CSV table of C-alpha atoms in Angstrom, one decimal:
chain,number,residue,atom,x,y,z
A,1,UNK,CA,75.8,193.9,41.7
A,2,UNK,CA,72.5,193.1,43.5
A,3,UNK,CA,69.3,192.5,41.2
A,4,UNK,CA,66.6,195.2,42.5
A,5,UNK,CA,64.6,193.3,39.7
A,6,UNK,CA,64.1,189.5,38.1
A,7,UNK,CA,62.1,188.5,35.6
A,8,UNK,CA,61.9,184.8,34.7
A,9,UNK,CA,59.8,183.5,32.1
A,10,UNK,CA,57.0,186.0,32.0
A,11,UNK,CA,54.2,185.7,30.3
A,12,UNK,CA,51.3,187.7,29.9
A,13,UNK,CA,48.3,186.7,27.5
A,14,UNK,CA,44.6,188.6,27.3
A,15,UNK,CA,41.7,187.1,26.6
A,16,UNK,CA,38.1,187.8,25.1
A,17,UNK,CA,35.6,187.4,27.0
A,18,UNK,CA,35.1,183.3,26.7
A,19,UNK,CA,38.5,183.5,28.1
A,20,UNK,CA,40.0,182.2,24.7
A,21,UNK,CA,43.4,183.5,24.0
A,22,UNK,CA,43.1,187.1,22.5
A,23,UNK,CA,46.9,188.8,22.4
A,24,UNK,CA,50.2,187.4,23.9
A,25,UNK,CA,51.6,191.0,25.0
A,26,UNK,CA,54.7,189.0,26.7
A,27,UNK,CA,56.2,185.9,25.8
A,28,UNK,CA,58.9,184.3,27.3
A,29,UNK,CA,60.4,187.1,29.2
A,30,UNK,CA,63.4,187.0,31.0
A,31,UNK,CA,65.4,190.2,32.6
A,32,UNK,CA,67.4,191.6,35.4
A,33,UNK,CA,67.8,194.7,36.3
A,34,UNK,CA,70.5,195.7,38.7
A,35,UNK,CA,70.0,198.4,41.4
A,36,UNK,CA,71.6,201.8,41.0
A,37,UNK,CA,71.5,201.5,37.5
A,38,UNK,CA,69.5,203.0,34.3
A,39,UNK,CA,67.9,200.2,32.6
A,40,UNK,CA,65.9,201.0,29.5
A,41,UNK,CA,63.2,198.8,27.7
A,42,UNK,CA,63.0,199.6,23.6
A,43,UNK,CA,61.0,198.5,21.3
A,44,UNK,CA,58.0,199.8,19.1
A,45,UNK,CA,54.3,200.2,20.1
A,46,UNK,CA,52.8,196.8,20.6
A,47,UNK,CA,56.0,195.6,21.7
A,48,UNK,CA,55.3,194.9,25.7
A,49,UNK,CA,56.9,197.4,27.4
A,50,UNK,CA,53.8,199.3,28.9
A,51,UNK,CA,52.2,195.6,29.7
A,52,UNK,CA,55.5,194.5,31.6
A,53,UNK,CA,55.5,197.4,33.5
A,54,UNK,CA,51.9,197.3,34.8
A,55,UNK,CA,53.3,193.4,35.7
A,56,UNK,CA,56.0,194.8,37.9
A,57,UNK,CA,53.3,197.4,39.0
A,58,UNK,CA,51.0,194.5,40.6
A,59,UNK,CA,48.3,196.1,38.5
A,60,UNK,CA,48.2,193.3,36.3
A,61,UNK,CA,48.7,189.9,36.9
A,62,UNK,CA,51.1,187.3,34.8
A,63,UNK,CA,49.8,184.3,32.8
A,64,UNK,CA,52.7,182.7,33.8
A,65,UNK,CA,56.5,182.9,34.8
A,66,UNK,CA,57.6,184.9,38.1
A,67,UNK,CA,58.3,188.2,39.1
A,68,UNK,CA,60.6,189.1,42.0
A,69,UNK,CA,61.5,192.8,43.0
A,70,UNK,CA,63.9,194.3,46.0
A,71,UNK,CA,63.4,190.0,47.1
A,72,UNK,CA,59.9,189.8,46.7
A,73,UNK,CA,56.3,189.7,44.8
A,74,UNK,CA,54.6,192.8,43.2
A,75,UNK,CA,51.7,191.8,44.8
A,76,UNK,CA,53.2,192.7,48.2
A,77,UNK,CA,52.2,196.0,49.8
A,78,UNK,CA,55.4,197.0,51.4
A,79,UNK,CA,57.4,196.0,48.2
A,80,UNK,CA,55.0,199.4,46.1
A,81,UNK,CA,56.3,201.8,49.0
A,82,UNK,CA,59.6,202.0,47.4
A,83,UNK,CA,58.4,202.2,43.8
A,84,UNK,CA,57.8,205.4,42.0
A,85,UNK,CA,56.2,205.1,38.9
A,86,UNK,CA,55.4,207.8,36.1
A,87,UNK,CA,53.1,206.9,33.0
A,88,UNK,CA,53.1,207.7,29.8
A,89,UNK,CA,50.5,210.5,30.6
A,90,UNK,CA,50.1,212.2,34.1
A,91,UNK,CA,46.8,213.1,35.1
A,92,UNK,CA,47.5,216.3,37.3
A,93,UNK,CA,44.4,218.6,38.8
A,94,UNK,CA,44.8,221.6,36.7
A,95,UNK,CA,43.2,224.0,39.3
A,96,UNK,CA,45.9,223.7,41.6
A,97,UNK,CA,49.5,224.5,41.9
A,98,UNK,CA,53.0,223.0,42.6
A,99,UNK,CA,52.8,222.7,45.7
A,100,UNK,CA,49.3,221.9,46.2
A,101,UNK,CA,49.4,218.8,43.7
A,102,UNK,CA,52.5,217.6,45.8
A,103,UNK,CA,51.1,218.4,49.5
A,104,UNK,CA,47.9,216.3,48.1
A,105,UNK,CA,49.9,213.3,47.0
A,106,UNK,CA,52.1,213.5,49.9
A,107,UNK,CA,48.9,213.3,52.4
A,108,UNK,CA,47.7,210.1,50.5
A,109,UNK,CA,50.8,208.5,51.0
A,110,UNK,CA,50.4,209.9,54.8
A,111,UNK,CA,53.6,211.4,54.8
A,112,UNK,CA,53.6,213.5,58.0
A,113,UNK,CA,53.6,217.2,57.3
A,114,UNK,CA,57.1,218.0,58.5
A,115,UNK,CA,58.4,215.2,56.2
A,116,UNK,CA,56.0,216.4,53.5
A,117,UNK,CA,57.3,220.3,53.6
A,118,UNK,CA,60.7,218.8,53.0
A,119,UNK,CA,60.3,216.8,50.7
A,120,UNK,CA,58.0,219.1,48.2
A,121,UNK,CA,61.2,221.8,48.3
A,122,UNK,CA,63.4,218.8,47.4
A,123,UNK,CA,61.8,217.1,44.6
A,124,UNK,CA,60.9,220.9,43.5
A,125,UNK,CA,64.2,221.7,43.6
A,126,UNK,CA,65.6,218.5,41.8
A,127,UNK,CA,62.9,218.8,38.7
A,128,UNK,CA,63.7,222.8,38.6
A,129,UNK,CA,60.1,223.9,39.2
A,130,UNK,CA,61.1,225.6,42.5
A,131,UNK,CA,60.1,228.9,40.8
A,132,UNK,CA,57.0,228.2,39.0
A,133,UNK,CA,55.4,226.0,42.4
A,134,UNK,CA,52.8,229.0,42.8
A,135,UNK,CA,51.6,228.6,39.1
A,136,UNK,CA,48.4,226.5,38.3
A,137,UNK,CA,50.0,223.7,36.7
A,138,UNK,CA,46.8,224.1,34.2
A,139,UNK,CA,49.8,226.8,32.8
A,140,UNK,CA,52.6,224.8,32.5
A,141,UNK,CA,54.0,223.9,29.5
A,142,UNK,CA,54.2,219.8,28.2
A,143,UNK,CA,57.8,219.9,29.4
A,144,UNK,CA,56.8,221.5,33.1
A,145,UNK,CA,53.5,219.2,33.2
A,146,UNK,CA,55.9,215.9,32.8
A,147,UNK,CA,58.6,217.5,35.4
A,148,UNK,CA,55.9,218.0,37.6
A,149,UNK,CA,54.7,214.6,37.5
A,150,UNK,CA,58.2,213.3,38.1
A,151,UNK,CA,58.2,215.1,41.3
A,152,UNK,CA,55.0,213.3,42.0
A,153,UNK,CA,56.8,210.0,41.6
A,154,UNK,CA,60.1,211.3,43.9
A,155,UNK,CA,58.2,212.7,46.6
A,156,UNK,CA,58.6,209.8,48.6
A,157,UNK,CA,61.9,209.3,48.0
A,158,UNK,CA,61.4,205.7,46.0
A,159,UNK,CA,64.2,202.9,45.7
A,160,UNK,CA,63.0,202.2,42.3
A,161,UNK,CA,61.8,204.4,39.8
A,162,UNK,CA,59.6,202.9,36.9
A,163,UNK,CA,59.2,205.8,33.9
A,164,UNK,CA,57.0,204.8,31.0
A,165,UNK,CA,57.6,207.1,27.8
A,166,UNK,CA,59.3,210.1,30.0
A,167,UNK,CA,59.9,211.9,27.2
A,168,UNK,CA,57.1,211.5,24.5
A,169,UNK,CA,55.9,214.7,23.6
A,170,UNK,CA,58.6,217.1,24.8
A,171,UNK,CA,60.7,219.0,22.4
A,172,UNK,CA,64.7,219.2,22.2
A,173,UNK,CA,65.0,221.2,25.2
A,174,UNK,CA,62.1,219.9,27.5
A,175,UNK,CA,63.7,216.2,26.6
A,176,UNK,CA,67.0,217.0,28.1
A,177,UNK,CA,66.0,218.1,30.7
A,178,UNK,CA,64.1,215.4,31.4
A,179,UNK,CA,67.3,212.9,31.0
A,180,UNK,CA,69.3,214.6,33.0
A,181,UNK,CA,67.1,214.7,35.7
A,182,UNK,CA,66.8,210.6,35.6
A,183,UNK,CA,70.8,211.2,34.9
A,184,UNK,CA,70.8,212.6,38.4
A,185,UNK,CA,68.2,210.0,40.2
A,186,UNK,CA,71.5,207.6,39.7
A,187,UNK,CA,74.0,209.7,40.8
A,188,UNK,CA,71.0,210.0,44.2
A,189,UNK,CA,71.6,206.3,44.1
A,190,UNK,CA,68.3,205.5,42.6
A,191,UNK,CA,67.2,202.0,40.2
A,192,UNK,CA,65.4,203.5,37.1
A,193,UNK,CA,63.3,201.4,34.8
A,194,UNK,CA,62.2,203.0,31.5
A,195,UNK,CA,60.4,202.3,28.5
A,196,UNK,CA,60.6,203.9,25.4
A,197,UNK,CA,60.7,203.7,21.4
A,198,UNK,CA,62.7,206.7,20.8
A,199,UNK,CA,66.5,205.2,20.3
A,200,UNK,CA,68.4,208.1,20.7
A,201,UNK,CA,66.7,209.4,23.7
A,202,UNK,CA,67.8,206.1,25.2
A,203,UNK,CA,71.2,206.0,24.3
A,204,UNK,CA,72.5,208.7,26.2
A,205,UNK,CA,71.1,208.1,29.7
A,206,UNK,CA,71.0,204.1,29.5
A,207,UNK,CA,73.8,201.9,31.4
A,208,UNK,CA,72.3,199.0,29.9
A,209,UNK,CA,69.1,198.5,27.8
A,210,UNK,CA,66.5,195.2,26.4
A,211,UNK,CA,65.1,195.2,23.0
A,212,UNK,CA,61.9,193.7,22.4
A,213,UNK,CA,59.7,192.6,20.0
A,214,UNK,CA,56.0,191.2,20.1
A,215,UNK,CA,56.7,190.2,24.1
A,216,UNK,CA,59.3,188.5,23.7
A,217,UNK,CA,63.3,189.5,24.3
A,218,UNK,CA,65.4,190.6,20.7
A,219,UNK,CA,68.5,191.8,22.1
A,220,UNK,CA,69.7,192.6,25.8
A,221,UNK,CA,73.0,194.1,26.5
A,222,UNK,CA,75.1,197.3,28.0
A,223,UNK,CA,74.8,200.1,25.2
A,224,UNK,CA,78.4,200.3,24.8
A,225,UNK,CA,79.1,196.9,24.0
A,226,UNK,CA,75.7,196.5,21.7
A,227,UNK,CA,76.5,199.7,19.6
A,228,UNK,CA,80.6,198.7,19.3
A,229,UNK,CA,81.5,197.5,16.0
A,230,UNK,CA,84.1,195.5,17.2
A,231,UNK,CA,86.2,195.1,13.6
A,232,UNK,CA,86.3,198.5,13.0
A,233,UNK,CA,88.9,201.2,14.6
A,234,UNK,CA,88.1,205.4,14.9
A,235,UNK,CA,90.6,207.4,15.1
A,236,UNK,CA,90.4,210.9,15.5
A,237,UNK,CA,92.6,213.8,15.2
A,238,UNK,CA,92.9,217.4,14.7
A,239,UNK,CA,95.2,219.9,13.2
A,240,UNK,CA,95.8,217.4,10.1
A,241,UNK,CA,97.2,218.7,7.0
A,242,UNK,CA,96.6,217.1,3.5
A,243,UNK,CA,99.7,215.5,3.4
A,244,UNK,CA,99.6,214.0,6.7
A,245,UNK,CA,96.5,212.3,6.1
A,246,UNK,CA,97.7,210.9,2.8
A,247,UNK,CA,100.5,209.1,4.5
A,248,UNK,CA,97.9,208.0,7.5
A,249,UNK,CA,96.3,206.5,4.2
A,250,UNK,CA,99.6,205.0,3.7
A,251,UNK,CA,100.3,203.5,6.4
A,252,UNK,CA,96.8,201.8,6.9
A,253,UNK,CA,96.9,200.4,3.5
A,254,UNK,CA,100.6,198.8,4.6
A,255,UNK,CA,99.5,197.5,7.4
A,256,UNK,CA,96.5,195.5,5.5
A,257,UNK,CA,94.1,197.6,6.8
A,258,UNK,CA,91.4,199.6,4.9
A,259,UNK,CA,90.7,203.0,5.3
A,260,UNK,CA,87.1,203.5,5.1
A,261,UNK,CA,86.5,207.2,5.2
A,262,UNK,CA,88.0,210.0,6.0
A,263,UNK,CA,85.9,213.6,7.3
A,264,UNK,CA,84.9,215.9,10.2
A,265,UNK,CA,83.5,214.4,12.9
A,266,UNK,CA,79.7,215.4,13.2
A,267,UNK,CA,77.7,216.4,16.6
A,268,UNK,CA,74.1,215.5,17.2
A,269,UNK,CA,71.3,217.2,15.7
A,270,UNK,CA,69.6,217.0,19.4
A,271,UNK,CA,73.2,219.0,20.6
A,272,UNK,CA,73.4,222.0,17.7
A,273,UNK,CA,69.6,222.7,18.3
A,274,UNK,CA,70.1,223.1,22.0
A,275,UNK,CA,73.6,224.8,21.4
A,276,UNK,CA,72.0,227.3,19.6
A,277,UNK,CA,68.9,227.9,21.3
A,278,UNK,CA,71.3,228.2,24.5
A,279,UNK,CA,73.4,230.9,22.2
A,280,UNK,CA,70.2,232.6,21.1
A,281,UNK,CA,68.4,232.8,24.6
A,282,UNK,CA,71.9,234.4,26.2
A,283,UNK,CA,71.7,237.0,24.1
A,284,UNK,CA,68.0,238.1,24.4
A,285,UNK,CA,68.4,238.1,27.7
């Protein structure tokens, strides 16, 4: 697959005010990201992740090392009109609504109003906020207020979509909906680029993901094959009696194996609170 982005030997180091080395937020990185994939950076605070982004962003600029997306430089203009990028916090004009917000944003990024109509009703539609676009956003929820600024970032229509933190903040429910609406920006064909220190949000929505640690790269893999224990087997069955499992047990221990345990398998915290939420909110309603 094509690299949307490459990252080779990045560093990034601030400085006092003499211009004496201060903090080396990245050290030594090296990444690829390929496009039409979900690529997520972990890693705790202090870690790099917000400092690489602002690199890829342009906004900053690298000590040293290179930086290469879609074929070419952050620093080129036409390279930021297919980048979408949502920070950690969105700073949205609470006095206006939906649509406002998103006609506003549209005109600075002179989208011509025909285009811009069509657009707000799509990325309305896609962050299911379709029905609340008359409301002052000053009344939306945390949830709706980082929905809304993911519209923001899809309004026009980006190649590559950078998303620091998309879900700090959000409860269960607000956080699901949050994944699978970067869940659908692949299945639209889109690159997505997030950060985070949560591991289980990541987990879910992530084809393949980077672990870092004081700038520099820990760990970089697809989640599957970093979260496989590779000398283990799980087997999982149903209907079982008592006496079938003992000879399972059996047979395991015949073949030189070694049965570890033996239970129910167990769902997701994250899963039986939205089940039942779900289950409770059918039948209030």
């Amino acid at each position: 697959m094509e690299n949307i982005i490459e990252i080779k030997s990045l560093k990034k180091i601030y400085r006092d005010f003499w211009n004496r080395p201060k903090v080396v937020a990245v050290d030594g990185l090296n990444l690829a990201v390929k496009k039409g994939e979900i690529f997520g950076m972990l890693g705790p605070n202090g870690s790099g992740k917000t400092t690489t982004l602002k690199l890829l962003l342009g906004l900053i600029f690298p000590s040293a090392g290179s930086i290469r997306i879609m074929g070419v430089s952050p620093e080129n203009m036409e390279c930021k009109k297919n980048i979408g990028y949502m920070p950690e916090e969105s700073y949205l004009y609470g006095f206006l609504n939906a649509d406002e917000i998103l006609d506003f944003y549209g005109r600075l990024n002179g989208m011509p109003e025909k285009l811009r109509r069509k657009r707000i009703n799509e990325v309305l539609d896609i962050v299911g906020l379709s029905e609340a676009r008359k409301r002052r956003v000053a009344d939306y929820s945390k949830g709706m207020s980082r929905r809304i600024g993911l519209a923001q970032v899809l309004l026009k229509d980006p190649e590559l979509v950078l998303l620091d933190e998309p879900t700090i903040g959000l409860d269960p429910i607000g956080s699901r909906e949050i994944k699978d609406i970067i869940k659908g920006l692949k299945d639209r064909g889109k690159t997505v680029l997030l950060s985070s220190h949560l591991l289980a949000e990541v987990q879910t929505i992530c084809d393949r993901i980077a672990i870092l640690y004081r700038g520099k790269l820990v760990e970089e893999g697809s989640v599957e094959d970093l979260l496989t224990v590779s000398d283990e087997t799980e087997i999982i069955t149903s209907g079982l009696k008592s006496a079938d499992i003992d000879k399972l047990k059996e047979l395991v221990n015949k073949s030189g194996g070694k049965l570890i345990s033996v239970g129910h398998p167990k769902e997701t915290l994250e899963s039986l609170f939205i089940k039942l939420i779900r289950e409770k909110s059918g039948k209030d309603t």
